[in-house]
Short mmCIF file of C-alpha atoms in Angstrom, two decimals:
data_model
loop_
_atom_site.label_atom_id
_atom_site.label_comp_id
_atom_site.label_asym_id
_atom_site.label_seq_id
_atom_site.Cartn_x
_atom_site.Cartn_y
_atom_site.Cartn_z
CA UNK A 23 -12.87 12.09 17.37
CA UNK A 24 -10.63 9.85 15.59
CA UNK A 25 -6.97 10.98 14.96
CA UNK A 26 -5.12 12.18 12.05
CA UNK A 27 -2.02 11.26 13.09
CA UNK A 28 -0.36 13.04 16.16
CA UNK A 29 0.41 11.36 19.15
CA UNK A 30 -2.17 11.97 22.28
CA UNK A 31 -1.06 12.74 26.10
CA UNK A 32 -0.27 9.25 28.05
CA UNK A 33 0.17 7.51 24.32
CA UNK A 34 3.72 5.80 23.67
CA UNK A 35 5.85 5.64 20.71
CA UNK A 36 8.69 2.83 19.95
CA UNK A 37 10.87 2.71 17.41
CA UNK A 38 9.67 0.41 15.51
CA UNK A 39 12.08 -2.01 13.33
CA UNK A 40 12.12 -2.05 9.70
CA UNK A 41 8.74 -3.17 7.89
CA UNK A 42 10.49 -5.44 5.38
CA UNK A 43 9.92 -8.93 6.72
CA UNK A 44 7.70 -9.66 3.54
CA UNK A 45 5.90 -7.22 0.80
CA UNK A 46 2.28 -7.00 -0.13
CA UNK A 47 0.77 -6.37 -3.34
CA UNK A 48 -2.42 -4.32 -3.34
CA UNK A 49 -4.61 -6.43 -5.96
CA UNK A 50 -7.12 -3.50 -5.73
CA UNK A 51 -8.88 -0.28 -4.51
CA UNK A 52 -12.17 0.26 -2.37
CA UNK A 53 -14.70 3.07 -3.15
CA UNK A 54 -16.64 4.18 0.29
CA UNK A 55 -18.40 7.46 0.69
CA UNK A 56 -15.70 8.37 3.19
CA UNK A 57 -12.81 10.95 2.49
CA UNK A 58 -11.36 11.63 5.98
CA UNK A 59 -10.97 10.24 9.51
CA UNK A 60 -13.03 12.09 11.21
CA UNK A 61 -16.31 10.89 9.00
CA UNK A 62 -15.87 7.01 8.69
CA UNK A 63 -17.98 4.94 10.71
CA UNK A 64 -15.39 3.65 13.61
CA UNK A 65 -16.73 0.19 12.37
CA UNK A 66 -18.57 -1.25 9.58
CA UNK A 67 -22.36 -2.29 9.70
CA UNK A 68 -24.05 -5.05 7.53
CA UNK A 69 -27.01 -2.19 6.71
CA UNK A 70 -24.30 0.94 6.03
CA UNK A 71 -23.91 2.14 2.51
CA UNK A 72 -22.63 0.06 -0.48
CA UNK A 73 -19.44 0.54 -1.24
CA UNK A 74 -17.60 -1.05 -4.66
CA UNK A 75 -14.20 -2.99 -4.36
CA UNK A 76 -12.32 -2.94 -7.97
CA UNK A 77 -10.17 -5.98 -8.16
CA UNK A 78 -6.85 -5.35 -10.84
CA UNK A 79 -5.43 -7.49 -13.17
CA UNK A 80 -4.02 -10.36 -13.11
CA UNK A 81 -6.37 -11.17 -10.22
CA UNK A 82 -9.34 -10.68 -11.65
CA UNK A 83 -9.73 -14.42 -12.61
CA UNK A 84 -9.81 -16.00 -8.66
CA UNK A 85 -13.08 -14.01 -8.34
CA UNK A 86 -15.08 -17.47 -9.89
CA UNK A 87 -17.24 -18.75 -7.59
CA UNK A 88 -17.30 -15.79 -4.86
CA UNK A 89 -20.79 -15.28 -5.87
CA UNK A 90 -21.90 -18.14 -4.22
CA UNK A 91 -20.89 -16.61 -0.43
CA UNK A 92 -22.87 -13.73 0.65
CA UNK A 93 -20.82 -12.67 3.13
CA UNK A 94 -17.18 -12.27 2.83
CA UNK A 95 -13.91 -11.08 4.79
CA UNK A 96 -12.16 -8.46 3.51
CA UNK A 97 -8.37 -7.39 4.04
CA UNK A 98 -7.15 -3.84 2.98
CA UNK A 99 -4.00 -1.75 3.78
CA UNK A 100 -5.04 1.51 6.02
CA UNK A 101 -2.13 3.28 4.30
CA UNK A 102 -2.56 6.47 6.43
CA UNK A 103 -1.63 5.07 9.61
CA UNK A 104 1.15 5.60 11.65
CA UNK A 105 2.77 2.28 13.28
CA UNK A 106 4.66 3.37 15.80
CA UNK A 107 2.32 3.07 19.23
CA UNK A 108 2.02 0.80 21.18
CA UNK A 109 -0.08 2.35 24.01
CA UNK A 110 -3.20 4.41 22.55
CA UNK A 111 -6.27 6.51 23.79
CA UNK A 112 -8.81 5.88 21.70
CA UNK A 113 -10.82 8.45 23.73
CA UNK A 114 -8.08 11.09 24.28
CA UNK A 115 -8.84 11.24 27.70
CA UNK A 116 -5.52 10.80 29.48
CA UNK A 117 -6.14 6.94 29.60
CA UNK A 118 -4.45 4.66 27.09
CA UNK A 119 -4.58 1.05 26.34
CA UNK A 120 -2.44 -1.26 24.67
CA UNK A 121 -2.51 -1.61 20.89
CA UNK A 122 -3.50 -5.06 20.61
CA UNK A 123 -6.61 -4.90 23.17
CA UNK A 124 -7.87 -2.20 20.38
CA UNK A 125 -9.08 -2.59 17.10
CA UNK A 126 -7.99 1.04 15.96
CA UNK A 127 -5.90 1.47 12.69
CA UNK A 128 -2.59 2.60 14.26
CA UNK A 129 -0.88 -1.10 14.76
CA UNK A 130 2.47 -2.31 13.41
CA UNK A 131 0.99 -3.56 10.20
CA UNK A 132 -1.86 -1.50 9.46
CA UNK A 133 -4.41 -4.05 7.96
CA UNK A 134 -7.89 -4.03 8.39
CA UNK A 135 -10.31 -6.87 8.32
CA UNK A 136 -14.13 -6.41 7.94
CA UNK A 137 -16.75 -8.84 7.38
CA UNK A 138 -19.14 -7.55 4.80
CA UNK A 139 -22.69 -8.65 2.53
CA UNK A 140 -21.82 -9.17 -0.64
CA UNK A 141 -24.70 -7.69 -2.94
CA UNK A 142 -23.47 -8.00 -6.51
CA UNK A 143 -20.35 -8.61 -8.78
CA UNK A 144 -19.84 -7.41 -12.15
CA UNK A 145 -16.60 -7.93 -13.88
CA UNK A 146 -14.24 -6.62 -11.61
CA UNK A 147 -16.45 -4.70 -9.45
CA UNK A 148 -17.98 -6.19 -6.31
CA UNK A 149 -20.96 -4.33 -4.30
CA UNK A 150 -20.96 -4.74 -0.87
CA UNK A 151 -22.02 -3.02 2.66
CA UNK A 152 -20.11 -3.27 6.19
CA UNK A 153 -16.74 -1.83 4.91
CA UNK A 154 -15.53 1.63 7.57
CA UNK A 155 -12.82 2.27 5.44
CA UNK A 156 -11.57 5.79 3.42
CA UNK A 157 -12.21 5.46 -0.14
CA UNK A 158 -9.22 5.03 -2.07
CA UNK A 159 -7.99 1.85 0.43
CA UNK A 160 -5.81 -0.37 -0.98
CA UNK A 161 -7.46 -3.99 -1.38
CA UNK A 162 -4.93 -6.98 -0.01
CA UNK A 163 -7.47 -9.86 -0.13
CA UNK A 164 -11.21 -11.28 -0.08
CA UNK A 165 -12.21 -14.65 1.31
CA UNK A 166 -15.66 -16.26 2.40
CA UNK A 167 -16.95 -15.48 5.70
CA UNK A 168 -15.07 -18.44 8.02
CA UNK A 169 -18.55 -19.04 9.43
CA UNK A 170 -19.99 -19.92 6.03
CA UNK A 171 -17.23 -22.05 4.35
CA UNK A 172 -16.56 -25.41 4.25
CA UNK A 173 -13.29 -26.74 3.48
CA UNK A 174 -13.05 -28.46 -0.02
CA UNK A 175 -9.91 -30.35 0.55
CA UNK A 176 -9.91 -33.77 1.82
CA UNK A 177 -9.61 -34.36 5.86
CA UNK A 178 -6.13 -34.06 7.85
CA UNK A 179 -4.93 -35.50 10.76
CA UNK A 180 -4.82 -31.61 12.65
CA UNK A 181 -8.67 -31.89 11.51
CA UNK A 182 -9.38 -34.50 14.91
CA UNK A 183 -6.71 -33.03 17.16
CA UNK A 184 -8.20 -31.62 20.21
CA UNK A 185 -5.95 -31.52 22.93
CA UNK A 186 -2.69 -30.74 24.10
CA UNK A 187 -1.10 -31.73 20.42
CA UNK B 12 -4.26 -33.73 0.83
CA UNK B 13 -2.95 -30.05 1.44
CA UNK B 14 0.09 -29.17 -1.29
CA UNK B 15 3.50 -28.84 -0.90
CA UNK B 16 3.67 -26.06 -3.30
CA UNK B 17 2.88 -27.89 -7.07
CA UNK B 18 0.61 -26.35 -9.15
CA UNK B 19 -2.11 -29.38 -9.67
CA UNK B 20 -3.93 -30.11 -13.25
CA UNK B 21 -6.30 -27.26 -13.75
CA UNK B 22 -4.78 -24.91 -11.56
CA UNK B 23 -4.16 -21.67 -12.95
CA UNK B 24 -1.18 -19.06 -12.31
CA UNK B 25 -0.52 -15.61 -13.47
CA UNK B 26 2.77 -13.50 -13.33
CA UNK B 27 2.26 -11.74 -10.00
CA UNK B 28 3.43 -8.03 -10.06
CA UNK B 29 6.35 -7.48 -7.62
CA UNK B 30 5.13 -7.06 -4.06
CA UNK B 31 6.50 -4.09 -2.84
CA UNK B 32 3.46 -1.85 -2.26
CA UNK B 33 3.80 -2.01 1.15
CA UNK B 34 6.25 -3.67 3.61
CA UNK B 35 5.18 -6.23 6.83
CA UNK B 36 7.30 -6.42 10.34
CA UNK B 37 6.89 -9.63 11.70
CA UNK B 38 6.07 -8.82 15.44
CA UNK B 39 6.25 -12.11 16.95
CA UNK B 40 6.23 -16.28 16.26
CA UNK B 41 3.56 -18.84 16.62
CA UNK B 42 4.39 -22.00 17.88
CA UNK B 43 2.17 -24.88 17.30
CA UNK B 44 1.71 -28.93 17.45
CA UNK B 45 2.18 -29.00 13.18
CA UNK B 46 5.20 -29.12 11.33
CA UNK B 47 4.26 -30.43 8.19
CA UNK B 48 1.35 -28.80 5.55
CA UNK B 49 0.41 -32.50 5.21
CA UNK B 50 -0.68 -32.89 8.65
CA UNK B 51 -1.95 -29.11 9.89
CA UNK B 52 -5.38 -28.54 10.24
CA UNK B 53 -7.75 -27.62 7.39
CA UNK B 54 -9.21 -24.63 9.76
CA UNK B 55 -8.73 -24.11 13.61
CA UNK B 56 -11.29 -25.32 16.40
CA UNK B 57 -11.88 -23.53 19.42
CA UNK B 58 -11.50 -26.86 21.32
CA UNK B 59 -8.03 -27.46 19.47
CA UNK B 60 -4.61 -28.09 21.06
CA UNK B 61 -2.75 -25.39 22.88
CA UNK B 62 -0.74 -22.98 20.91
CA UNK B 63 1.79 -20.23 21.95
CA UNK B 64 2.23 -16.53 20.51
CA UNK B 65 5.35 -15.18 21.48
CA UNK B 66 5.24 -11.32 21.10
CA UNK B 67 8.86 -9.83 20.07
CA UNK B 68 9.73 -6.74 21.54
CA UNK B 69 8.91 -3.79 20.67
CA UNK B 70 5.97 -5.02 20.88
CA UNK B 71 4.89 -6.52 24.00
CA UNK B 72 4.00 -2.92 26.01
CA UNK B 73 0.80 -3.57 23.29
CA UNK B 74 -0.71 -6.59 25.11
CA UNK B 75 -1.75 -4.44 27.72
CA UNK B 76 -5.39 -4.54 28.11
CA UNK B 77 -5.49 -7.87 26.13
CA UNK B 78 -6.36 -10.06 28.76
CA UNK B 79 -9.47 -8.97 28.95
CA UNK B 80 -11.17 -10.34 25.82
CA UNK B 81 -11.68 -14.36 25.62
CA UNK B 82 -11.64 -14.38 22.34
CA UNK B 83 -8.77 -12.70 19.84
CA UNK B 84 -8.20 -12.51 16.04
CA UNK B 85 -4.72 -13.21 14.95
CA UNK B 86 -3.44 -12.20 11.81
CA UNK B 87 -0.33 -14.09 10.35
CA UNK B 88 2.07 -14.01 7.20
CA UNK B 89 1.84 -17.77 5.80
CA UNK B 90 5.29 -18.27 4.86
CA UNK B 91 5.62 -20.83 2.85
CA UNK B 92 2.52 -20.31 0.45
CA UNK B 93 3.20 -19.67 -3.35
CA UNK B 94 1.03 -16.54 -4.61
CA UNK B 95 0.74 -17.03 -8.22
CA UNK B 96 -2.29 -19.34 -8.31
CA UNK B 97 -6.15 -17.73 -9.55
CA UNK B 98 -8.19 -20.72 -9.99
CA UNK B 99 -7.26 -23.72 -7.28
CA UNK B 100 -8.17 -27.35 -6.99
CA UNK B 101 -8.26 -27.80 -3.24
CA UNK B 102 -9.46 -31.80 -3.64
CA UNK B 103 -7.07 -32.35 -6.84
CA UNK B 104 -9.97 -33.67 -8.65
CA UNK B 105 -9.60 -31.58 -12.00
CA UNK B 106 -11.66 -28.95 -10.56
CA UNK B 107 -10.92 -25.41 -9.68
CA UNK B 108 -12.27 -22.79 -8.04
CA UNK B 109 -10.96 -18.94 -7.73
CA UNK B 110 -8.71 -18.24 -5.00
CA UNK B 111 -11.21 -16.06 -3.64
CA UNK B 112 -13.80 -18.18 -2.97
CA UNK B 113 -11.25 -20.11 -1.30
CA UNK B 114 -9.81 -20.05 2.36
CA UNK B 115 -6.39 -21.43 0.84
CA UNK B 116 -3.10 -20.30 2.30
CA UNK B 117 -2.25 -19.40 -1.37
CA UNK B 118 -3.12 -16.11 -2.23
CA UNK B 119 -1.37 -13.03 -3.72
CA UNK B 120 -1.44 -12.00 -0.27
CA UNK B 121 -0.67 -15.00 2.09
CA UNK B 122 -2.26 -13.74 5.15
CA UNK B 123 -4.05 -15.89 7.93
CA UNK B 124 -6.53 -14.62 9.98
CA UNK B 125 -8.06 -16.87 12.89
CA UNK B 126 -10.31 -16.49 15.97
CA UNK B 127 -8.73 -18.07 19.20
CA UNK B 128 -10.07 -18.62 22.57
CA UNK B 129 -7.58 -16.65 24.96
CA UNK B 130 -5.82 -18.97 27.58
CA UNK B 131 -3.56 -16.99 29.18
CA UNK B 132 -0.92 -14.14 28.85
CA UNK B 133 2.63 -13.94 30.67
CA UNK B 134 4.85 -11.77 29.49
CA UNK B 135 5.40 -11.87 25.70
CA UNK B 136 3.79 -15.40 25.69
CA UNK B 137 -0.04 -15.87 24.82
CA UNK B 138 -1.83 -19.30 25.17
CA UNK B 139 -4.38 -20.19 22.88
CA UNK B 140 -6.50 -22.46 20.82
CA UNK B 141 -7.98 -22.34 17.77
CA UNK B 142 -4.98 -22.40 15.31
CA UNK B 143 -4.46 -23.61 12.32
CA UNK B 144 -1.32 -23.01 11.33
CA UNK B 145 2.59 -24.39 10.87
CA UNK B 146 4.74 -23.74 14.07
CA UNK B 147 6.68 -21.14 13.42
CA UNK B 148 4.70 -19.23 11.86
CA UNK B 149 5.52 -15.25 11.64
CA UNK B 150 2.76 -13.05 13.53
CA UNK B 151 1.61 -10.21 11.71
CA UNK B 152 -1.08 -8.88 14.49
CA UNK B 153 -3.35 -9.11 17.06
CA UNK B 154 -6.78 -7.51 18.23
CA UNK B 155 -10.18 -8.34 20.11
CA UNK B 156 -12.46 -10.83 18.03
CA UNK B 157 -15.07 -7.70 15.98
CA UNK B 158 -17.99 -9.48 17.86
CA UNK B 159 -16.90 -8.55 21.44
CA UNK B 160 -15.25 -5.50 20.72
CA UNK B 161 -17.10 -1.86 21.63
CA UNK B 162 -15.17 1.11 20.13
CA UNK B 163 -13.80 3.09 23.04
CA UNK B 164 -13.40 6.65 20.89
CA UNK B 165 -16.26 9.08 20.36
CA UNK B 166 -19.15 8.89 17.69
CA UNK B 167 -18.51 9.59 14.40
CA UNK B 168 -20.65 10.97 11.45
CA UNK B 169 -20.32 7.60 9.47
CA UNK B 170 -21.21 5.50 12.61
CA UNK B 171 -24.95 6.63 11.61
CA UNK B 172 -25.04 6.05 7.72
CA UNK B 173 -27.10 3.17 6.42
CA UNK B 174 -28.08 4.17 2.88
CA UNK B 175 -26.61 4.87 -0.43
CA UNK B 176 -23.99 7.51 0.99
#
C-alpha cells in the first residue's frame, strides 16, 4: 500500500536544506478521480480514465498550437509529499532502496512527470488519460511528448556533437 | 539561433504572478561541454558527449540502487530562462507558437527534463549522455527512465481503472 506519510522500518531521513534555491508557480490544477494515496494508480496508463487539467490565467494563451501533439508531458507538484528520505521501501518489507533508483513521490523536489494522450481542449480545459495523480495537483507545466517534437529553431553546433565534447 | 533572453517580434509576455507556491533545493550540478545558449544543443542525443552529475550531499545515500537502470530521467532548473513569454518564435521568423507546444527553456516554470544513457556512477559523480543543457546547470532530480521502471510497492485500486472513473 502506498504511504501517507510516516517513515517505514530500514527507511532514512536527512535533514534536508532549505527548499528556496528557486520558486515555482503552479499555472494550474488537475482533476483525476483519485482522492487519496491509497487509490491512485502507482502509475499512469494511456487507456486509464480522463482526467481534465485547468490551465489559470495569464497562461492560458501558450496553449496555441498544443492541439496539434497528441501526446504530451506533463509536470505537477505532488504537494503531499514529504522530502526528507533518501532510502525508501516501496514495499514495506524491511528492504529499502535509494530515492533516485525509484520513481515514488517522496524525493527532494516532489515533481511528477507523466506522459499522457491528449483527447480534447476547450478553453482552458484539456482532456487527457495517463495522469496517476490526486485530484486537486498543482499543474507546473505541459510540453509535447520529446518523441513527437521537432525542434523549430534553426540548427546549433551542440546539434552534431557526438563525442567526448 | 537560440536567444539570449530578448523578447523577438511577435513574441508575447504576460506579468507572471510571483513564484512562491512552492520552493526547489537544488540537489546537485551538471557539468557539460556548453557554455554558451548559442552553441548548446537544441535537444540531447543518446550518442552525445559525456556529461557529469555531481550529486550534493544530502543527497548522495539516494543513488543507491541507481546503477542498475541504463537509462535515467533528469530533471533540472534552467537558470537562466526568462518566464514571462506565452506565444514564442523559436526560428525568429514573425511567427509564434504557445509556449506549450514548445520544448523551449522558457516557460513559467523553467524545468528540463531529459532521458540519458547511464555511464557510470562513483560516488556523488554520474556519467552520462544525452544532455542538453548549459554546464552548470542546477539538478533538480533524478529517477529510472518510466519505460524501464516496474513499481516495486503493492497493487493499488487505481492500477486497474481504464474508464470514465
Amino acid at each position: 500500500m502506498v504511504r501517507e506519510s510516516e517513515i517505514r522500518a530500514s527507511e532514512v531521513a536527512v535533514e534536508p536544506p532549505m527548499a528556496t534555491d528557486a520558486g515555482l508557480v503552479f499555472i494550474g490544477r488537475i482533476r483525476t478521480p483519485w482522492q487519496s494515496r491509497m487509490e491512485a494508480p502507482r502509475r499512469g496508463r494511456l487507456d486509464g480514465p480522463v482526467c481534465r487539467i485547468e490551465v489559470f490565467e495569464p497562461w492560458v494563451a501558450a496553449l496555441e498550437a498544443v492541439a496539434q501533439y497528441n501526446r504530451l508531458e506533463v509536470l505537477y507538484w505532488l504537494h503531499l509529499s514529504r522530502r526528507d528520505l533518501v532510502l525508501q521501501s516501496p514495499a514495506n518489507d524491511g528492504r529499502s532502496r535509494g530515492t533516485f533508483s525509484l520513481r515514488s513521490p517522496v524525493r527532494p523536489n516532489p515533481i511528477g512527470t507523466s506522459i499522457v494522450q491528449l483527447i480534447s481542449i476547450e478553453g482552458a480545459i484539456l482532456s487527457v488519460r495517463g495522469l496517476d495523480c490526486l485530484d486537486g495537483t498543482p499543474l507546473l507545466d505541459l510540453k509535447p511528448d520529446r518523441t513527437i517534437f521537432e525542434p523549430i529553431a534553426p540548427p546549433q553546433v551542440g546539434d552534431f556533437q557526438t563525442d567526448g565534447g
